[in-house]
XYZ file of C-alpha atoms in Angstrom:
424
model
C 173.358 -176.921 15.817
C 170.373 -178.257 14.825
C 169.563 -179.740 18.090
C 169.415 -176.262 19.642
C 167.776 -174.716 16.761
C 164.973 -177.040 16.877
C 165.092 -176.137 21.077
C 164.397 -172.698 19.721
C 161.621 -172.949 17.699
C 160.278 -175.101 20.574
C 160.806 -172.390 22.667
C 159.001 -169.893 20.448
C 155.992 -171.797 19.519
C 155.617 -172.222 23.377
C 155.536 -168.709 23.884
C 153.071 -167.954 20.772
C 150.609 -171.020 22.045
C 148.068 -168.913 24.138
C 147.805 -170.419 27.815
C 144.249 -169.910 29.797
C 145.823 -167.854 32.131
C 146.451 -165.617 29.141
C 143.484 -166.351 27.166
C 141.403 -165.339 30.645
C 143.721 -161.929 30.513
C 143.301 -161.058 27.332
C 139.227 -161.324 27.610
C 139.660 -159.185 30.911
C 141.434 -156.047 28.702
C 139.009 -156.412 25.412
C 136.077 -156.104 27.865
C 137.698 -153.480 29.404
C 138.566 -151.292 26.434
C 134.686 -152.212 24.881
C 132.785 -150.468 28.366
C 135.176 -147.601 28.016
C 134.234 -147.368 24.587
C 130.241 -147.602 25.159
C 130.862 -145.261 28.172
C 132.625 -142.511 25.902
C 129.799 -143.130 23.511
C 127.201 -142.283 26.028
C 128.534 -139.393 27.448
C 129.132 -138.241 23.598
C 125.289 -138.988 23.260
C 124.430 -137.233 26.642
C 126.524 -134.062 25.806
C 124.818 -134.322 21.969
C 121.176 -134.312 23.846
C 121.817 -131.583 26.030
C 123.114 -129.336 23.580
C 119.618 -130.480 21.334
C 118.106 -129.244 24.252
C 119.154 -126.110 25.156
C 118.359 -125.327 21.738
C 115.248 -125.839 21.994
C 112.463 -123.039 23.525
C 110.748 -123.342 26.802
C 107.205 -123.637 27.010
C 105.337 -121.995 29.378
C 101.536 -121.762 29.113
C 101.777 -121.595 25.285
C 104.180 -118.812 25.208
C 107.416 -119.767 23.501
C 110.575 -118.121 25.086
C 114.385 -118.085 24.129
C 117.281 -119.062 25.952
C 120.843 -117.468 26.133
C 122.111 -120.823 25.959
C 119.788 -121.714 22.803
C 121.423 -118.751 20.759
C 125.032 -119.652 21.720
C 124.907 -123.615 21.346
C 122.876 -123.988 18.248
C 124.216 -124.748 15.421
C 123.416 -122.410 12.532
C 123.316 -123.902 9.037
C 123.797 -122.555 5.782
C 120.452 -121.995 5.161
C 118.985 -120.106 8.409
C 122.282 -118.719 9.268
C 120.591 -115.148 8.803
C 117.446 -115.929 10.336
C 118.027 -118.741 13.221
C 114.947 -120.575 14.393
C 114.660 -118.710 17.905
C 114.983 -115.450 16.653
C 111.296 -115.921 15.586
C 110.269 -117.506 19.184
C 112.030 -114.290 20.663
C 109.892 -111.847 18.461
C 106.723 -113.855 19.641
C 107.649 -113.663 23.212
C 108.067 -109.591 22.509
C 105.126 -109.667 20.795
C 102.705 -110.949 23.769
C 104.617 -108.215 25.788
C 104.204 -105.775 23.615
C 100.473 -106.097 23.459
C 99.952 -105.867 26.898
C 102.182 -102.489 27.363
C 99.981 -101.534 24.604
C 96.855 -102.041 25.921
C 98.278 -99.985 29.699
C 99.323 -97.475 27.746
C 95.792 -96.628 26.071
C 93.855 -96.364 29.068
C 96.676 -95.591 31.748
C 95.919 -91.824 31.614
C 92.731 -92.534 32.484
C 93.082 -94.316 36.051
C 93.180 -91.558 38.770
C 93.722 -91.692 42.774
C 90.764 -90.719 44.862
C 91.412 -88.889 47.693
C 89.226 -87.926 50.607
C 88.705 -86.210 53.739
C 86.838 -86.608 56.364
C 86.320 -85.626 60.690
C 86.869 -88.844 63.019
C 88.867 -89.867 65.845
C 90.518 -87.408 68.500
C 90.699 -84.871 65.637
C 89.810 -81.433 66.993
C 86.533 -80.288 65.957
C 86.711 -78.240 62.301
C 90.375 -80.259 61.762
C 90.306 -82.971 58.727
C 92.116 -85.672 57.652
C 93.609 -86.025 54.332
C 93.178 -89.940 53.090
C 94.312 -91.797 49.826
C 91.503 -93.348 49.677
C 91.607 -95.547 46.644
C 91.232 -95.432 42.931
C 88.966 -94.252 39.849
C 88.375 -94.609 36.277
C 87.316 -91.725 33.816
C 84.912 -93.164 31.326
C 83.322 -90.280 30.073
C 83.272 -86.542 29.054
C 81.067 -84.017 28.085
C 81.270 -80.797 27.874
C 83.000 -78.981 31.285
C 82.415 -81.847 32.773
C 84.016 -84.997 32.859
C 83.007 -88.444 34.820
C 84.609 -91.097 37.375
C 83.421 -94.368 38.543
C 84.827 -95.821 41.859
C 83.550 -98.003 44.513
C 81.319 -96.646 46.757
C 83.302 -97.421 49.830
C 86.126 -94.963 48.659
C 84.107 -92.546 49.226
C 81.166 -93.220 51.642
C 81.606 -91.119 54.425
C 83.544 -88.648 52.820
C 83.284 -84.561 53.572
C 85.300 -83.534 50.389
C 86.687 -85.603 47.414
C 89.396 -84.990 45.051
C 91.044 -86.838 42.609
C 94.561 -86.983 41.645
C 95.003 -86.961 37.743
C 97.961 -88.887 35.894
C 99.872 -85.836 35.554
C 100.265 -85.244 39.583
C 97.497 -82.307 39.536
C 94.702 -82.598 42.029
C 90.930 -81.572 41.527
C 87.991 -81.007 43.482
C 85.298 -83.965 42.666
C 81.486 -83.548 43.218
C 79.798 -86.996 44.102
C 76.699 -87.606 41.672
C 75.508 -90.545 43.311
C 76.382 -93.907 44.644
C 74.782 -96.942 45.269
C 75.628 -99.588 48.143
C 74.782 -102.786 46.930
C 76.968 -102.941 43.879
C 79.472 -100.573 45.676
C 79.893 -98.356 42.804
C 79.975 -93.955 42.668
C 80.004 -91.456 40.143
C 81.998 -88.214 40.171
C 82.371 -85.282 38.673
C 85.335 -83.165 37.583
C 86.558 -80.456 35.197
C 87.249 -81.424 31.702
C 89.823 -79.085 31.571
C 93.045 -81.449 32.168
C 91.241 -84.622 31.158
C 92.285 -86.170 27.675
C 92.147 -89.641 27.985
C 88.876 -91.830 28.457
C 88.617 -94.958 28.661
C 86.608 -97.676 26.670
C 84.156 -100.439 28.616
C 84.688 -103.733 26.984
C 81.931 -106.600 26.878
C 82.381 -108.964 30.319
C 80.285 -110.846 29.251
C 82.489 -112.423 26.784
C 85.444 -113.257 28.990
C 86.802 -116.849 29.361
C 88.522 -118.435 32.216
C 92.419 -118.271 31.871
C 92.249 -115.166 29.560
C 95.066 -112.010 30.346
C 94.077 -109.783 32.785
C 95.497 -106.554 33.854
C 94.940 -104.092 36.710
C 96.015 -100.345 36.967
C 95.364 -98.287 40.031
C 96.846 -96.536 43.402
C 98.045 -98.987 45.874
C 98.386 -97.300 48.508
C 97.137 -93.938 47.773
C 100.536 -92.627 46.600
C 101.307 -94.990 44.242
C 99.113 -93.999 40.738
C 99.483 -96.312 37.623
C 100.593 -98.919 40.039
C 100.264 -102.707 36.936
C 99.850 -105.905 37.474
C 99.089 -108.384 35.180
C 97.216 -112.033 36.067
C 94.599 -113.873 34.331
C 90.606 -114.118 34.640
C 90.121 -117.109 37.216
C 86.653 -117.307 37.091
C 84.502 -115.410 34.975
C 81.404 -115.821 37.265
C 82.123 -115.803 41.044
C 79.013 -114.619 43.579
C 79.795 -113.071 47.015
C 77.415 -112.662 49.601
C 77.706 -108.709 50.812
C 76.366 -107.175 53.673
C 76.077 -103.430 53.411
C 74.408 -102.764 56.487
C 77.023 -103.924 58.939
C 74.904 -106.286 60.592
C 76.443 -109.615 59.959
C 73.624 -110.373 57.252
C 73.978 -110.369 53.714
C 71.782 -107.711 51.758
C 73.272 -108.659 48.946
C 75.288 -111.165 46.412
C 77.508 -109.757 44.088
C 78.428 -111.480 41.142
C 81.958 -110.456 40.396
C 84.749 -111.281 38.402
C 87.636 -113.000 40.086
C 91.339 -112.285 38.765
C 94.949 -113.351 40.217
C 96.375 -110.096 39.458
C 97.497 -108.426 42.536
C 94.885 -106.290 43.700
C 96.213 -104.280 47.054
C 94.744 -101.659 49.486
C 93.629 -98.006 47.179
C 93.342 -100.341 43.873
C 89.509 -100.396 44.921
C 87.701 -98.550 41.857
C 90.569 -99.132 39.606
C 90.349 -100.468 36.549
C 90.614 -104.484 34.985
C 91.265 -104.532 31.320
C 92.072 -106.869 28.779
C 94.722 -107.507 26.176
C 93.135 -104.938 24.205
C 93.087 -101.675 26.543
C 89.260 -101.881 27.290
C 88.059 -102.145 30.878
C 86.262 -105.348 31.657
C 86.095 -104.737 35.449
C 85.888 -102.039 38.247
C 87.939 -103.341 40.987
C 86.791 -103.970 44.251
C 87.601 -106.569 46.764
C 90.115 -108.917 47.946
C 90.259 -111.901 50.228
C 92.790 -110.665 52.689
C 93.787 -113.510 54.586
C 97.574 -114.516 55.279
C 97.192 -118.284 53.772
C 95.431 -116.698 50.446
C 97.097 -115.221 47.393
C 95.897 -113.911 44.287
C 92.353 -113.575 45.310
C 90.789 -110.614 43.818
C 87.688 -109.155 42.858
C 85.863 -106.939 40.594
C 82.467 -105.345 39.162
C 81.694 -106.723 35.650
C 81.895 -103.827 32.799
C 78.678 -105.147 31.913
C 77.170 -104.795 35.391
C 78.828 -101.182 35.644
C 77.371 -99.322 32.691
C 73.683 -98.934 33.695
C 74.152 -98.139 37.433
C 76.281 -95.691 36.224
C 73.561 -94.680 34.096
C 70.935 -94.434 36.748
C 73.375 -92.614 38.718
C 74.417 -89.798 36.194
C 70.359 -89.442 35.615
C 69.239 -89.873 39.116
C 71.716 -89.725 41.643
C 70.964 -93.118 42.914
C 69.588 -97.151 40.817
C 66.085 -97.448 40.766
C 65.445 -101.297 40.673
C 62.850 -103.202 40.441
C 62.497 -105.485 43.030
C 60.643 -108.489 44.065
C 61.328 -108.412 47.606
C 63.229 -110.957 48.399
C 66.309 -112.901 49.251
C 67.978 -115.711 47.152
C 70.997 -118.326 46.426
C 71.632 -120.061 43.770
C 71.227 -124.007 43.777
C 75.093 -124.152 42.434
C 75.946 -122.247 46.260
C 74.444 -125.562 47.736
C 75.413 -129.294 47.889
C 72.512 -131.331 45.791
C 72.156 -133.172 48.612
C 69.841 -130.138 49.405
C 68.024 -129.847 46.143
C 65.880 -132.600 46.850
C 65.872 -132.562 50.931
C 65.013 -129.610 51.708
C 63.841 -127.506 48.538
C 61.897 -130.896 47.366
C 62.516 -130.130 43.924
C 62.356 -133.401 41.248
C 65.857 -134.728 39.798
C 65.263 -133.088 36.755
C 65.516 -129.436 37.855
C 69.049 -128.583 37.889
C 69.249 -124.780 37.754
C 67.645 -121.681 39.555
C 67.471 -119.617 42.252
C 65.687 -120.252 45.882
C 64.262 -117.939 48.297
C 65.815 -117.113 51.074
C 62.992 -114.873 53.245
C 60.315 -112.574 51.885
C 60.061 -108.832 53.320
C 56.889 -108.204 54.777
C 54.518 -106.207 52.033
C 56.925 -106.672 49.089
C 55.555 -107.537 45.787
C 56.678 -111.241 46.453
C 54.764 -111.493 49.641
C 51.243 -109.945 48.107
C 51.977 -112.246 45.269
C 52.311 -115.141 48.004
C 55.687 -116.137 47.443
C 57.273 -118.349 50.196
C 60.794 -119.498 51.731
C 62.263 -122.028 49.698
C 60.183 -121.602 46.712
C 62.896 -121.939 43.601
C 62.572 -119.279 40.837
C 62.812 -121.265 37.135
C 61.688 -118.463 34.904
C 60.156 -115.204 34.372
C 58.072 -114.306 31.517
C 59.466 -117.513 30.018
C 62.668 -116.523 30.277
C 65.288 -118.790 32.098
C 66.617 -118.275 35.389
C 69.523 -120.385 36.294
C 71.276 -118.330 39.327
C 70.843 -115.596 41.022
C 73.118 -113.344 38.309
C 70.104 -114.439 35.623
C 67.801 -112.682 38.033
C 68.494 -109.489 38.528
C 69.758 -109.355 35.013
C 66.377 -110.108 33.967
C 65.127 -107.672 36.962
C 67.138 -104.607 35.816
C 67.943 -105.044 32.100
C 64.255 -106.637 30.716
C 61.919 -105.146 33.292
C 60.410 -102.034 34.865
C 59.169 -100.730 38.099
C 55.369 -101.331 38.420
C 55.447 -103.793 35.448
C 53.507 -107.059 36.112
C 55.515 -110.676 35.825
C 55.141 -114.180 35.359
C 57.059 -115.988 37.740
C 57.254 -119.609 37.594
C 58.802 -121.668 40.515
C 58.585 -124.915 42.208
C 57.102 -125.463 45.444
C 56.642 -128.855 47.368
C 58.123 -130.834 44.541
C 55.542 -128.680 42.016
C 55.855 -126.635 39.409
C 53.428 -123.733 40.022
C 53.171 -119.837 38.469
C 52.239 -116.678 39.616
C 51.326 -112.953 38.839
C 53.791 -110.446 40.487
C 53.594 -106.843 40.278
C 57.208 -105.569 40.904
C 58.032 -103.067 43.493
C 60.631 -100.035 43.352
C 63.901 -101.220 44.751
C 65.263 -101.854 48.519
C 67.741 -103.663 50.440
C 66.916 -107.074 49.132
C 68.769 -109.357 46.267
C 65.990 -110.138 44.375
């Protein structure tokens, strides 16, 4: 008996003694278990971030926006259970929105259609042809009268004008005046069915990346056509030719904006956030590999030719005769190469050609002479210029010019002549 007990507990401490074959076995199924273990973890992590992160807002150009997985997957605690943390980014989001429907709605009323007509083609003599032409903006009444502004190609050509109000009625427009080279008009309706005018902000205070919004007629059928963009440059100058013969008579300086400007939103209105109109539309580059390209006619630049225009039917400039660019419009490589200029002189405008008899020409001015300063008075680019020109100066008044010629700074007397077809 005990002979085959003591077999027994042979036989059982055999079995209990761990062999390598087991020992290796056993190692396989803790490893096993320990990666299933840290891979459960992980995906517990993973799940735990992504829920973290759809609570969180998106950021888009430093507007804050909701999600409708942020409001189902956060967890709301005792303390912000009534007022969870993207209800506020929500409100802010509406808020920006809001401000911007504000601002249409203030001057909307005041954005018209212009429509023309005119004789061409194989009409039959006597016929005309009814146009949408493009679009207007009524800044101004007084008395039984009440004024537009549009671009001056709306209406160039034109036999009869009318303009189509905001609440569908149409009525007869008389053209003041209008003046080619900064393509704006003025016209003149009835008062009668004209309540809203709108308010020209200050362009010159606009920054690059600001909100920008445009109203007009795409189309010419589609009045109070928005869209919304940003300033992209707050300073752009385009060389113009108003003539139609392949030379420019003129650089505009403009204001260029992504927000969809389309054909009939010429002589619309640009405003900003807060309903005032920075811009008078213009111009586009309409080319299929561009987008978001626009154009338009700072408010600042807009007020005194309407001005002149009310008051005289056409802008009576001062003008030195000339034509310009600005040394930004060329490589340096230029500066000193060809204008001769010294390395110090970074800024100001060159001369392009001088009209025969202008007041440049009796004063002896030259091609490639570059305009520092008048009267003391900085001039860095051609915008500088005929801000000086038309804001600071008069017709007949006497200037001192100082410019660099040869590599030398040099000054002259310039009596300034009544206005033309040049830029400067």
């Amino acid at each position: 008996m005990d002979h085959f007990e003591n077999q027994e507990n042979q036989r059982n401490q055999e079995k209990e003694q761990p062999t390598p074959q087991k020992i290796e076995e056993e190692n396989k199924r803790h490893k096993k278990d320990r990666r299933k273990a840290g891979f459960t973890g992980f995906i517990g992590a993973l799940i735990g971030a992504v829920i973290v992160a759809a609570a969180m807002p998106l950021v888009y150009d430093g507007q804050m926006f909701s999600t409708d997985a942020a409001n189902e997957s956060e967890p709301v605690s005792q303390n912000n259970a009534s007022e969870p943390e993207t209800q506020n980014i929500s409100t802010e989001s509406v808020n920006v929105s809001s401000e911007v429907t504000s601002a249409v709605n203030e001057v909307s009323d005041a954005v018209v259609g212009i429509f023309r007509e005119q004789q061409g083609g194989l009409m039959q003599e006597g016929e005309a042809e009814s146009q949408g032409a493009g679009s207007g903006v009524i800044y101004k009444k007084e008395g039984d009268s009440a004024f537009v502004v549009t671009n001056n190609h709306v209406i160039d050509g034109a036999n009869q004008v009318e303009v189509g109000l905001s609440d569908d009625n149409r009525v007869e427009a008389e053209v003041v005046g209008a003046d080619a080279l900064t393509d704006l008009a003025v016209l003149r309706i009835s008062s009668e069915n004209v309540d809203t005018v709108a308010e020209f902000g200050d362009s010159d205070t606009l920054s690059t990346g600001e909100p920008a919004v445009a109203i007009g007629n795409p189309l010419g059928n589609l009045n109070g056509t928005v869209t919304q963009g940003i300033i992209s440059s707050v300073d752009r100058s385009i060389p113009v030719d108003t003539t139609g013969n392949n030379q420019t008579d003129w650089t505009a300086d403009v204001i260029q904006t992504d927000a969809a400007i389309n054909p009939g939103n010429s002589g619309g209105a640009l405003i900003n956030v807060n309903g005032q109109v920075i811009g008078i539309n213009s111009m586009k580059i309409a080319q299929s590999a561009v987008e978001g390209i626009g154009f338009a006619i700072p408010s600042n630049t807009v007020i005194p030719v309407l001005e002149d225009l009310e008051e005289n039917g056409k802008v009576e400039r001062p003008q030195l005769g000339v034509t310009i660019g600005s040394l930004s419009e060329v490589p340096s490589y230029h500066w000193q190469e060809t204008l001769n200029l010294p390395e110090d002189v970074e800024q100001g405008v060159f001369i392009n050609s001088v009209q025969s008899g202008s007041a440049a020409d009796q004063a002896g001015m030259k091609q490639y002479d570059v305009i520092t300063s008048i009267n003391g008075t900085e001039i860095g680019n051609g915008h500088d210029l005929r801000s000086f020109l038309y804001n600071e100066a008069e017709i007949g008044e006497t200037i001192e010019i100082t410019f660099y010629r040869d590599g030398e700074q040099q000054t002259t007397d310039l009596t300034l002549g009544e206005s033309g077809t040049q830029s400067g």
